[in-house]
CSV table of C-alpha atoms in Angstrom, one decimal:
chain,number,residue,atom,x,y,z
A,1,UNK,CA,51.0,26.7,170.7
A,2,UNK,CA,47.3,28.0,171.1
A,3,UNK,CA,47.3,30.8,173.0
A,4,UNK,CA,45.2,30.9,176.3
A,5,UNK,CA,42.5,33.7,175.7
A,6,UNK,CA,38.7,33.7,176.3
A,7,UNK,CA,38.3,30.8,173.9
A,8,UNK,CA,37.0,33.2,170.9
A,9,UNK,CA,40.4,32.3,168.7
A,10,UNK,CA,39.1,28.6,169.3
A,11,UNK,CA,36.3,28.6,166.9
A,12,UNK,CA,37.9,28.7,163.8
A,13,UNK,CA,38.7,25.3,163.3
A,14,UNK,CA,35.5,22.9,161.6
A,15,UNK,CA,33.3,21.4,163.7
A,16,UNK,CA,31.4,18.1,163.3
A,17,UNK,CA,29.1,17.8,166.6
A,18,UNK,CA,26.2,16.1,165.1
A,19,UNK,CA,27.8,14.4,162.0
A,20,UNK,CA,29.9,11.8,164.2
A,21,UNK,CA,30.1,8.7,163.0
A,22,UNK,CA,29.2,6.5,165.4
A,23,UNK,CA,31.6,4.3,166.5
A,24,UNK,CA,31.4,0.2,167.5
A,25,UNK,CA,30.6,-0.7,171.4
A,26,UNK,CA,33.2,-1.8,173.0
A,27,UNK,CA,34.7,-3.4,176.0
A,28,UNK,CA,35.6,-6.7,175.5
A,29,UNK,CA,33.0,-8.4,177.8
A,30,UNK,CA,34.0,-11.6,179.0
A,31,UNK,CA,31.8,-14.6,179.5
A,32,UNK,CA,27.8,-14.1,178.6
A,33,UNK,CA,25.5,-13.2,181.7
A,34,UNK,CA,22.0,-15.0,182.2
A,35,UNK,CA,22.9,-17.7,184.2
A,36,UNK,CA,22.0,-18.1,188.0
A,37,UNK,CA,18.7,-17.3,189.0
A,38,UNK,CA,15.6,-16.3,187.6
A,39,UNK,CA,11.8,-16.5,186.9
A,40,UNK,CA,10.6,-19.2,184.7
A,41,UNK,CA,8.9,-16.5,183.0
A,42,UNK,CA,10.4,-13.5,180.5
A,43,UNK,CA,9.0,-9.9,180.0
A,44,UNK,CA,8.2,-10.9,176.7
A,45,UNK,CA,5.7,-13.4,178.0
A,46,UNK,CA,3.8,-10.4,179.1
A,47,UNK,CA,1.0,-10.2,176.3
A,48,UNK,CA,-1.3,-8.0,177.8
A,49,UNK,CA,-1.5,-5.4,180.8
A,50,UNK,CA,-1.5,-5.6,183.4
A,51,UNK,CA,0.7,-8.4,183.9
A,52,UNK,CA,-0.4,-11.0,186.0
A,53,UNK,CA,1.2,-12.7,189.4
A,54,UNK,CA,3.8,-10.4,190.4
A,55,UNK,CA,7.0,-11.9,192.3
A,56,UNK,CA,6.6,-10.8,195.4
A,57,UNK,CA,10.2,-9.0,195.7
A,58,UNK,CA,12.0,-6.4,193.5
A,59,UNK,CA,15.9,-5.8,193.8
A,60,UNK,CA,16.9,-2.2,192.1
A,61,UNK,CA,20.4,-1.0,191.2
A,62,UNK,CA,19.6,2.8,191.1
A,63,UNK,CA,21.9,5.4,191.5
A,64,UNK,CA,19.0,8.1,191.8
A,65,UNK,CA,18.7,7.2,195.6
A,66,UNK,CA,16.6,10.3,196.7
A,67,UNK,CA,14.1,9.0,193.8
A,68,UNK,CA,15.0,5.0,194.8
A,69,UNK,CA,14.0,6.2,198.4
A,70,UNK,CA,10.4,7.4,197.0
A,71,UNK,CA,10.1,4.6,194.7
A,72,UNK,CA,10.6,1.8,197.4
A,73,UNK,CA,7.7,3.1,199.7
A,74,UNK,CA,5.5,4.3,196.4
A,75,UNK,CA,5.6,1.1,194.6
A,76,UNK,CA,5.8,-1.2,196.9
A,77,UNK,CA,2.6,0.0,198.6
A,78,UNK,CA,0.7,0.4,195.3
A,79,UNK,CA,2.0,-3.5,194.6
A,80,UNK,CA,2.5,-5.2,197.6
A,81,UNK,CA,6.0,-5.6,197.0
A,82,UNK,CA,9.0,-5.8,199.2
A,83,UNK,CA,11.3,-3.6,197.0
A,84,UNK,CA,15.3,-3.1,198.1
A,85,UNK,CA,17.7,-0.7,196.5
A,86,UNK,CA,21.4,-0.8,196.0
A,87,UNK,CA,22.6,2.7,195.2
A,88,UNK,CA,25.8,2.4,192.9
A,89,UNK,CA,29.0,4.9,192.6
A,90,UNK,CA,30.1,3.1,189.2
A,91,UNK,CA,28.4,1.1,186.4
A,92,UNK,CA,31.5,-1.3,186.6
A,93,UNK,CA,29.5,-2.5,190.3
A,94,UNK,CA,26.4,-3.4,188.3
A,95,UNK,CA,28.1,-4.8,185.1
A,96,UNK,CA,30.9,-6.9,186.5
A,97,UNK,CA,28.1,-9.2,188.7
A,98,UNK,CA,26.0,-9.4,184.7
A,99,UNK,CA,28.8,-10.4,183.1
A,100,UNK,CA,29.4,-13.1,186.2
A,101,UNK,CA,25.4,-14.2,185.6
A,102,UNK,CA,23.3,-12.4,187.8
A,103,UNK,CA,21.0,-13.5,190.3
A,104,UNK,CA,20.4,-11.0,192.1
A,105,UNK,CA,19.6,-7.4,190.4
A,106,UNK,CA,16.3,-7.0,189.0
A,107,UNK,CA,16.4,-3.3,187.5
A,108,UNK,CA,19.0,-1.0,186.6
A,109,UNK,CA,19.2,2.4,185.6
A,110,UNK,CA,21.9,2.4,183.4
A,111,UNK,CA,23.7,4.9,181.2
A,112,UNK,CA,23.5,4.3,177.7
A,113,UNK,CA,27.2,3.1,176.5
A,114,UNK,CA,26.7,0.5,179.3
A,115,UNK,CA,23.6,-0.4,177.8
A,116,UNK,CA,24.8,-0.6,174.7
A,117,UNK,CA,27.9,-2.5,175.8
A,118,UNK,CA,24.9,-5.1,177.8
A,119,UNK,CA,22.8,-5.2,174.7
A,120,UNK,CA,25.7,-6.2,172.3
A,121,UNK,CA,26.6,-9.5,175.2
A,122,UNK,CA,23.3,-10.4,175.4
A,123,UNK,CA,22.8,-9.6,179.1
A,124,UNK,CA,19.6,-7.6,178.9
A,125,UNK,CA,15.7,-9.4,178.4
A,126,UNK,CA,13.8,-7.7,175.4
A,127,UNK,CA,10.9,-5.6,177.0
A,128,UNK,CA,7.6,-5.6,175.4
A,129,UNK,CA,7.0,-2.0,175.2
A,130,UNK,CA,4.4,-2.6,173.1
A,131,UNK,CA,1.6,-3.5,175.7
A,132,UNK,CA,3.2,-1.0,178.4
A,133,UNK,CA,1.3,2.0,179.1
A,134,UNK,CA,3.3,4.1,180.0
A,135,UNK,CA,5.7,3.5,177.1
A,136,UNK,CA,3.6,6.0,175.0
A,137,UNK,CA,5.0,8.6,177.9
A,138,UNK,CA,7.9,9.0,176.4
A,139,UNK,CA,8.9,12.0,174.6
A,140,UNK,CA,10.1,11.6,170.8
A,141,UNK,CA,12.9,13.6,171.8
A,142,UNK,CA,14.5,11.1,173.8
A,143,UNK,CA,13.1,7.7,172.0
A,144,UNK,CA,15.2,9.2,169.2
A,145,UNK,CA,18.6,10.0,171.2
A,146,UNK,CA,18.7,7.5,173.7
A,147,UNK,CA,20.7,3.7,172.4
A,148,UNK,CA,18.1,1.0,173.5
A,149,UNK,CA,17.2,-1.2,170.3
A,150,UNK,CA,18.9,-3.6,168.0
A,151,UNK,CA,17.6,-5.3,165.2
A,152,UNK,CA,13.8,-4.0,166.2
A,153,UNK,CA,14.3,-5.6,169.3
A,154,UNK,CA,13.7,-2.9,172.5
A,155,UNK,CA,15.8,-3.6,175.9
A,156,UNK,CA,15.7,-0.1,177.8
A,157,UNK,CA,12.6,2.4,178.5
A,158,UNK,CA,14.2,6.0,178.8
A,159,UNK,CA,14.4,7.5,182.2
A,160,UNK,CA,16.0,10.8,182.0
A,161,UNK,CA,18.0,13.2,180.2
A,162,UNK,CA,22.0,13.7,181.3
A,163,UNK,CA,23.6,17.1,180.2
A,164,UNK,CA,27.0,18.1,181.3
A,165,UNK,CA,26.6,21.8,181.1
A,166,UNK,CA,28.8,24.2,182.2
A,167,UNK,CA,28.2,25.0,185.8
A,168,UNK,CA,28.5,28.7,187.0
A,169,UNK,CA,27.8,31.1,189.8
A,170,UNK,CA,25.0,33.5,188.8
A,171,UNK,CA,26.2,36.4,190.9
A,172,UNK,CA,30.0,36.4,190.0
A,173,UNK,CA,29.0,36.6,185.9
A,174,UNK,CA,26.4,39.6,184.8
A,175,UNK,CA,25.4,37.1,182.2
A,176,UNK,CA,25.3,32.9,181.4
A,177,UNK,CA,29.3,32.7,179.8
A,178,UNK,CA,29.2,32.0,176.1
A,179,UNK,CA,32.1,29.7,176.1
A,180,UNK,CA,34.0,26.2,177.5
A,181,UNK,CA,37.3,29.3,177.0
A,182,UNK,CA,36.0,30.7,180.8
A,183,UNK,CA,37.8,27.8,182.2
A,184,UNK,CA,40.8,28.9,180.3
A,185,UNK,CA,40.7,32.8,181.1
A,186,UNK,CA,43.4,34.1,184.0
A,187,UNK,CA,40.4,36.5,185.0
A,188,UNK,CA,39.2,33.7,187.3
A,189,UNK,CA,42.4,32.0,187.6
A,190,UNK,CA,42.1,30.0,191.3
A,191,UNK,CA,38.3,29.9,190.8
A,192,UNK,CA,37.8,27.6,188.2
A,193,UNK,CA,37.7,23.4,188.6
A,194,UNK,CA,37.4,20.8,186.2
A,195,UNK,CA,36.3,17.4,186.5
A,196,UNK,CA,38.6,14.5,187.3
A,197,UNK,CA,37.7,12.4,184.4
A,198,UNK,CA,39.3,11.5,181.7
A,199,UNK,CA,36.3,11.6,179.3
A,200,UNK,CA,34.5,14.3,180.5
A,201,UNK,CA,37.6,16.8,180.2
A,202,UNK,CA,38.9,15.3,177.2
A,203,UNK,CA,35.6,16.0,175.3
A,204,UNK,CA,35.3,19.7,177.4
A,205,UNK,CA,38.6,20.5,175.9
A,206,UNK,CA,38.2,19.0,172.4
A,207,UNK,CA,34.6,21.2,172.2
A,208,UNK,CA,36.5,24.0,172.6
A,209,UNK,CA,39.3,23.3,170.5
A,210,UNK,CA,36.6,22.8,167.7
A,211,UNK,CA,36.6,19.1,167.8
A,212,UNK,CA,34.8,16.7,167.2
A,213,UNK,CA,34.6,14.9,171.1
A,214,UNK,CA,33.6,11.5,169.6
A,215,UNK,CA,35.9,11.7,167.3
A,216,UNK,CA,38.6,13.9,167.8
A,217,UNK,CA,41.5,14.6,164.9
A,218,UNK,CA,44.0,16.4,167.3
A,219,UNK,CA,44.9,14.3,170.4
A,220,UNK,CA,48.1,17.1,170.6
A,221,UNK,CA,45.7,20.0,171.0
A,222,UNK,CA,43.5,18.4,173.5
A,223,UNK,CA,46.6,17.5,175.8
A,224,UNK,CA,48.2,20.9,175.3
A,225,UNK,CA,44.8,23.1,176.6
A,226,UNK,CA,44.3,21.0,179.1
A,227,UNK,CA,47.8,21.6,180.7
A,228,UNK,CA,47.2,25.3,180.1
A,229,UNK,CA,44.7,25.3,181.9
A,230,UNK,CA,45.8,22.9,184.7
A,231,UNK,CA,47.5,26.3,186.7
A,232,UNK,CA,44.2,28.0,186.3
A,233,UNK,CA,42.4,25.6,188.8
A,234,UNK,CA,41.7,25.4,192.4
A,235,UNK,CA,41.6,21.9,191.9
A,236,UNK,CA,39.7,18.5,190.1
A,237,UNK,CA,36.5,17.4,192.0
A,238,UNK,CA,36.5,13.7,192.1
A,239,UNK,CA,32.4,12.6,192.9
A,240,UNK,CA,29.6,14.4,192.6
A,241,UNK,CA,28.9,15.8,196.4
A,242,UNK,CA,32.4,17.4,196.0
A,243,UNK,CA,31.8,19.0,193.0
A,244,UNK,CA,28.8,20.0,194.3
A,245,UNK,CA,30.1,21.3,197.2
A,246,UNK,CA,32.7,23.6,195.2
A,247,UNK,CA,29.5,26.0,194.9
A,248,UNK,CA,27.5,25.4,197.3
A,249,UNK,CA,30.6,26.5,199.2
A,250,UNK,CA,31.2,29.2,196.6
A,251,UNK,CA,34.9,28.2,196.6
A,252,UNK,CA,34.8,28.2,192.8
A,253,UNK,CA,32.5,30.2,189.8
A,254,UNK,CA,32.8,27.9,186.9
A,255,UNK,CA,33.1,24.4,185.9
A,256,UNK,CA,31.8,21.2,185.1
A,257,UNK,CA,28.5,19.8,187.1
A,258,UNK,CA,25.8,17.6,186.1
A,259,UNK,CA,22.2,19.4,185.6
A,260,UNK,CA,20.9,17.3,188.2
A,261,UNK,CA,23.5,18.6,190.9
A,262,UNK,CA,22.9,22.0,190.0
A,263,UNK,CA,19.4,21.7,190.3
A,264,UNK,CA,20.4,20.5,194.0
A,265,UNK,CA,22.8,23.0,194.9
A,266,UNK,CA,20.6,25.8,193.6
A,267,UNK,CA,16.9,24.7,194.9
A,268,UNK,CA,18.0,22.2,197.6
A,269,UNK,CA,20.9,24.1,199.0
A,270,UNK,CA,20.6,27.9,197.9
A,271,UNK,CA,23.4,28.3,195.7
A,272,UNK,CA,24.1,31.1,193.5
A,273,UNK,CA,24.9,29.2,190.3
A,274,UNK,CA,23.0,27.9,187.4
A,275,UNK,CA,24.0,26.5,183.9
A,276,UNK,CA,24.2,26.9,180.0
A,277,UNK,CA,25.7,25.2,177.4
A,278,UNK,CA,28.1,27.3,175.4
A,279,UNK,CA,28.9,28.4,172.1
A,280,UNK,CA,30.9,25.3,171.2
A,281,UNK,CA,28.0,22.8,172.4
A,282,UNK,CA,28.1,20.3,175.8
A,283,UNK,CA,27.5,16.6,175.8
A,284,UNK,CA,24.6,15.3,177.1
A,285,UNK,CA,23.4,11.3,177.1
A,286,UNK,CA,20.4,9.2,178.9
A,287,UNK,CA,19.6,6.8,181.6
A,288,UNK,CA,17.4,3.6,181.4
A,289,UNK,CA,15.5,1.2,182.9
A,290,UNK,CA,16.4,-2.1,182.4
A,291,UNK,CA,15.9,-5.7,182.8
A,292,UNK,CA,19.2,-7.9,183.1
A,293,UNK,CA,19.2,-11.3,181.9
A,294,UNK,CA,19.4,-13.6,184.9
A,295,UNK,CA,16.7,-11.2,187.0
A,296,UNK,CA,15.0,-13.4,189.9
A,297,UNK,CA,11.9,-10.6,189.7
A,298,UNK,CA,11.2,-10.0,186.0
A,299,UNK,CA,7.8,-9.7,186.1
A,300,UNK,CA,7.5,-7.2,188.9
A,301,UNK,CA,10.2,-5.4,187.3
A,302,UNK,CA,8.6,-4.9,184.1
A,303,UNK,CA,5.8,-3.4,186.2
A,304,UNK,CA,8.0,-1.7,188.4
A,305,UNK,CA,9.3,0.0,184.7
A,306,UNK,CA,6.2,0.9,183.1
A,307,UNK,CA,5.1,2.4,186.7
A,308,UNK,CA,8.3,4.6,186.8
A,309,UNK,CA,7.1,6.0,183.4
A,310,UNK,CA,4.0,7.2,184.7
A,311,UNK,CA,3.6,11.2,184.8
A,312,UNK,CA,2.9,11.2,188.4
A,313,UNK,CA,6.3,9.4,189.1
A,314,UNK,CA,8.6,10.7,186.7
A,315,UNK,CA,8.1,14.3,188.1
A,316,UNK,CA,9.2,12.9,191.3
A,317,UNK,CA,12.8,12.4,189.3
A,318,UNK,CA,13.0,15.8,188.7
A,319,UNK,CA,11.9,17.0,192.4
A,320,UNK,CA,14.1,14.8,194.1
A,321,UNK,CA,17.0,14.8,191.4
A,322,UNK,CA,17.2,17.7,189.1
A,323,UNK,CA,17.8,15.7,185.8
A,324,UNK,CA,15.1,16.0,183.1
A,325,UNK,CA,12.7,12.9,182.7
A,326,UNK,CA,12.2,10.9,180.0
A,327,UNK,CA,8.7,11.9,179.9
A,328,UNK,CA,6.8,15.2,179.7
A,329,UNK,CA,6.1,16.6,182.7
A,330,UNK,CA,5.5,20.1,181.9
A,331,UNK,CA,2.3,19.9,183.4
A,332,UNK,CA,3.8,19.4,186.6
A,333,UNK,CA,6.6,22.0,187.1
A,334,UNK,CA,6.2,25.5,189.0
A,335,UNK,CA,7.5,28.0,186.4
A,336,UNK,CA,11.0,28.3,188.2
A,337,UNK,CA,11.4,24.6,187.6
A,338,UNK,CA,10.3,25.0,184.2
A,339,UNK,CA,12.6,27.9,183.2
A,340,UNK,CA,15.4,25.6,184.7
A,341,UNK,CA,15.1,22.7,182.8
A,342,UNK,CA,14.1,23.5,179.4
A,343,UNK,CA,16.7,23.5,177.3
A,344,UNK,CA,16.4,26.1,174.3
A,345,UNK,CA,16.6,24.5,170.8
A,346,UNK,CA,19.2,26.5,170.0
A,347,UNK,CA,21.9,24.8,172.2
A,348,UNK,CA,24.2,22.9,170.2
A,349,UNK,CA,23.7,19.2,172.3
A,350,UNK,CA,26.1,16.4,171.5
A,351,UNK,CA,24.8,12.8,172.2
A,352,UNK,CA,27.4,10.9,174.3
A,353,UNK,CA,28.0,8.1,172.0
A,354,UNK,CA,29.9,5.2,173.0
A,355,UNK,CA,33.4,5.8,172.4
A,356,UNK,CA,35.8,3.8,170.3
A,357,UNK,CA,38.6,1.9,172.2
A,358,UNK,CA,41.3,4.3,170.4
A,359,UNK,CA,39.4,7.6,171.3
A,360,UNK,CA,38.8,5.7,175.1
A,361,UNK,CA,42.3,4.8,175.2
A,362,UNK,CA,43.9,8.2,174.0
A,363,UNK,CA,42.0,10.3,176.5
A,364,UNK,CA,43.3,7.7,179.6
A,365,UNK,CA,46.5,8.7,178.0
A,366,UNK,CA,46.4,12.2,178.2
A,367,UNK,CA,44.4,12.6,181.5
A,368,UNK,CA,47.7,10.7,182.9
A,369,UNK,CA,49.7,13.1,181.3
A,370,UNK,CA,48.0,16.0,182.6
A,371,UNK,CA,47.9,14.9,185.9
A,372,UNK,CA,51.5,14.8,186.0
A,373,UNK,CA,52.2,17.4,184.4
């Protein structure tokens, strides 16, 4: 059995973080989208910009609501029009009514393995990138780690940056801890949580095992740390306001938390806490705009896209939501914001590939099993 220490005796296995393989898309889908509703005209009839004759009405699935919020009033005004947003908790909302044949939804911000999963069942409209503006805002860095293409085809503009970091109190640590092994050290045993997901622990525990978290080779091991650690833990935070809330409320020093929510807990609500990646590396993906097949607004939602890209707008992401835009806005940030969200080069980043239904499977296994244990 691996014995529980600061994670150091973790390391030696190999490690194969960037040299993944990348596994097939997934989820069986169910019937095609597209039907329903719907312009008579595509984004790819868009030839030139700006587009002409905007609908008149824009429906958004974004779950950035502070940014939604600033984006209903900003574009809207600039447009003339009506724009609606409905904030969603899980992908499954948005994807379910696509693979029905939307109607309804005009724009999504969608993760990438559900883009990827819409791209492969044809639900998405091509976007012409090409004559958008605003597409040249995009940083390399992201065009080149975000999942929006097939066959030279392009169905998603970048929006932001995801990283799963560890999350920690600034005060309680002298320094940034080096390694996913805090959340396994009895020193803070009753002030340490996890998140209560199967993926998202699965992968925290095979990174620090030395795994590969795409594609792990010791399902055992994973299950085994993660029921060392289970007595460790003052508890699993379920959404993102509770695990929020775990520091804000300072009933916990270390875990898992989104960038974006530690950006809110430290500037928005005064928390001690900030976050690193560790020694072992921390999984980060992307959101994107994008257009579903079926859309009764495309036009104004292609425009709605490229005007989302603009500098001026993506830097309201960041103020409102913490998560690092898809386009450079360094011009724009105060130097604490600046020192918070660049990322050294150093950090070992893994991109959140779409799993393969064994690895999806095998984790929904052992999260079960740890629960109960």
């Amino acid at each position: 059995m691996r014995k529980v220490t600061d994670g150091s005796t973790s390391l030696k296995r190999r490690r194969f973080l960037q040299g993944a393989a990348t596994t097939g898309a997934a989820a069986a889908a169910g019937c095609l989208g597209g039907g329903g509703g719907g312009s008579d005209r595509v984004p790819m009839d868009v030839t030139e910009w700006p587009p002409e004759d905007l609908e008149s009405n824009l429906n958004l699935w974004n779950w950035y609501d502070s940014w939604a919020e600033y984006a209903i009033d900003a574009f809207g005004e600039e447009f003339d029009v009506d724009v609606s947003n409905s904030g969603y908790s899980s992908a499954d909302q948005w994807y379910s009514q696509l693979q029905a044949g939307n109607d309804e939804i005009d724009n999504i911000a969608a993760t990438t393995n559900w883009v990827e999963r819409s791209i492969e069942n044809d639900f998405l409209h091509e976007i012409p990138v090409d004559v958008m503006p605003a597409w040249d805002n995009i940083t390399d860095r992201i065009k080149e780690a975000s999942s929006y293409q097939q066959d030279g085809s392009v169905y998603g503009v970048p929006e932001s940056l995801v990283l799963y970091p560890l999350t920690y109190n600034d005060e309680y640590f002298d320094s940034a801890p080096d390694s996913w092994g805090v959340l396994w050290d009895e020193e803070h045993e009753g002030n340490l949580c996890m998140w209560d997901n199967a993926t998202v622990s699965c992968q925290i525990a095979a990174l620090y095992t030395g795994q590969d978290p795409i594609q792990p080779d010791d399902y055992d091991e994973i299950e085994e740390v993660l029921i060392q650690q289970k007595p460790l833990l003052q508890t699993y935070w379920g959404d993102y306001q509770q695990g929020m809330s775990l520091f804000v409320n300072e009933d916990v020093v270390a875990g898992p938390l989104t960038m974006g929510r530690t950006y809110t807990a430290r500037f928005q609500e005064g928390a001690p806490v900030h976050y690193t990646a560790p020694q072992e590396g921390a999984m980060y993906t992307s959101d994107l705009f994008v257009i579903p097949q079926g859309a009764p607004n495309p036009i104004a939602s292609l425009q709605f896209t490229n005007w989302a890209s603009e500098t001026e707008n993506a830097a309201q992401l960041f103020e409102t939501m913490g998560y690092q835009p898809a386009v450079d806005i360094s011009d724009e940030l105060s130097e604490e914001d600046a020192e918070f969200t660049n990322w050294p080069d150093e950090w070992d980043l893994v991109f959140s590939e779409t799993l393969s239904d064994e690895v999806r499977s095998r984790y929904d296994e052992i999260w079960t099993a740890v629960k109960a244990a």
